[in-house]
Every structure is written in structure tokens, then in C-alpha cells.
């Protein structure tokens, strides 16, 4: 089963969107296997966003993501990575469709509420970075027989 790394960013936590976002992923049929309220360090932020290190917004991005706690999660399910990206919506909320998380709750690209892995490779990398060595919960959900 595919796993994706999803994180409610500090703006989403401060704006009380954790419950709403968890609820959307639950209702979609994905399974939560890891969750942690976490203060992202500068070191972790720099590694997580390494692909953007030469971009003009990198310093602000790291400053923002380390400014307050985030809510990190791993969700499991068929096509979890692509589905997570669809549920988040486009990076810039001005382009995100209504009905997506960024489309419904974001206004600016700098504070776009949520992070989600964009490929198998980044999912594996991000899960190892944020949840490596942490206990994952392995369990069955009876409702899965109504989803799969
Ligand atoms: P995503 O978060 O959709 O995967 P990304 O990986 O391209 O998008 O960028 C990571 C984050 O960096 C993004 O969520 C918000 C910020 N960002 C991206 N492009 C930006 C820009 N042009 N100006 C300011 N911040 C930007
Ligand atoms: Mg990205």
C-alpha cells in the first residue's frame, strides 16, 4: 500500500485547521498510520526543502515552517501520493480549485496551509526525515472492505 507524507503547516495549526484536514483524509478512505505535533528545526526544514535551496523564497520558507509547530502525518492507501496532491490543490492558492484544501483555506503561496509529497521518491525521503525510527501503527480497518 502506498504511503504519503502530509503536514499541516504552522498557519494551518494556528488557524485550527488540523481537525478539518484530518477529517478530509479520513473521509476519503485513507488510513492514518503516524501523526505528530512537531516543532520543525532549521536543519530539518533545510533538508526537507533542499530542492528549493537556490530559490529566492527559500529563506522565508524555512523561516515560516520553523516559526511555530506543524502537524506531521503519514497516510496510507491506494494512490495515496497522487490523491493527497489533488486534495491539497495547486501550490499557489490563486490557482487552487475550490474544494481543495488550499482552494478552500489559503490565499497566498507563502502561507498555503499544507504540505504533501509529490512523488514516490519524495514520499520515502520525507517519511524517513520526519518519522524515521518512529513507531508506525499497523492495523486493519473494517471499513476498508467497503473502500477496496
Ligand atoms: P508544493 O508545496 O505544492 O509541493 P513547492 O514544492 O513548489 O510546492 O514549494 C514548496 C513551498 O514553497 C510551497 O508550498 C510554498 C513555497 N513556495 C513555492 N513557490 C513559491 C513562490 N514563488 N513564492 C513564495 N513561496 C513559494
Ligand atoms: Mg513540493
mmCIF file of N, CA, C and O and ligand atoms in Angstrom, residues 49 51-52 85 115-116 118 126, ligand 2:
data_model
loop_
_atom_site.group_PDB
_atom_site.id
_atom_site.type_symbol
_atom_site.label_atom_id
_atom_site.label_comp_id
_atom_site.label_asym_id
_atom_site.label_seq_id
_atom_site.Cartn_x
_atom_site.Cartn_y
_atom_site.Cartn_z
ATOM 1 N N UNK A 49 13.294 20.885 2.392
ATOM 2 C CA UNK A 49 13.099 21.757 1.233
ATOM 3 C C UNK A 49 14.394 21.954 0.432
ATOM 4 O O UNK A 49 14.543 22.971 -0.247
ATOM 5 N N UNK A 51 15.446 20.890 -2.322
ATOM 6 C CA UNK A 51 15.277 21.141 -3.772
ATOM 7 C C UNK A 51 15.061 22.632 -4.069
ATOM 8 O O UNK A 51 15.219 23.068 -5.211
ATOM 9 N N UNK A 52 14.671 23.406 -3.056
ATOM 10 C CA UNK A 52 14.396 24.831 -3.269
ATOM 11 C C UNK A 52 15.507 25.740 -2.735
ATOM 12 O O UNK A 52 15.327 26.955 -2.649
ATOM 13 N N UNK A 85 -2.054 14.970 -3.240
ATOM 14 C CA UNK A 85 -1.749 16.188 -4.003
ATOM 15 C C UNK A 85 -3.038 16.814 -4.544
ATOM 16 O O UNK A 85 -3.209 18.035 -4.523
ATOM 17 N N UNK A 115 1.453 20.738 3.409
ATOM 18 C CA UNK A 115 2.491 20.125 2.569
ATOM 19 C C UNK A 115 2.088 18.694 2.259
ATOM 20 O O UNK A 115 1.520 18.016 3.112
ATOM 21 N N UNK A 116 2.423 18.212 1.062
ATOM 22 C CA UNK A 116 2.231 16.800 0.733
ATOM 23 C C UNK A 116 3.276 16.332 -0.254
ATOM 24 O O UNK A 116 3.678 17.082 -1.150
ATOM 25 N N UNK A 118 5.196 14.814 -3.385
ATOM 26 C CA UNK A 118 4.791 14.930 -4.792
ATOM 27 C C UNK A 118 5.205 13.736 -5.650
ATOM 28 O O UNK A 118 4.938 13.724 -6.851
ATOM 29 N N UNK A 126 10.757 11.975 2.671
ATOM 30 C CA UNK A 126 10.136 12.802 3.708
ATOM 31 C C UNK A 126 9.685 11.966 4.905
ATOM 32 O O UNK A 126 9.804 12.400 6.049
HETATM 33 MG MG1 LIG B 2 6.886 20.317 -3.100
#
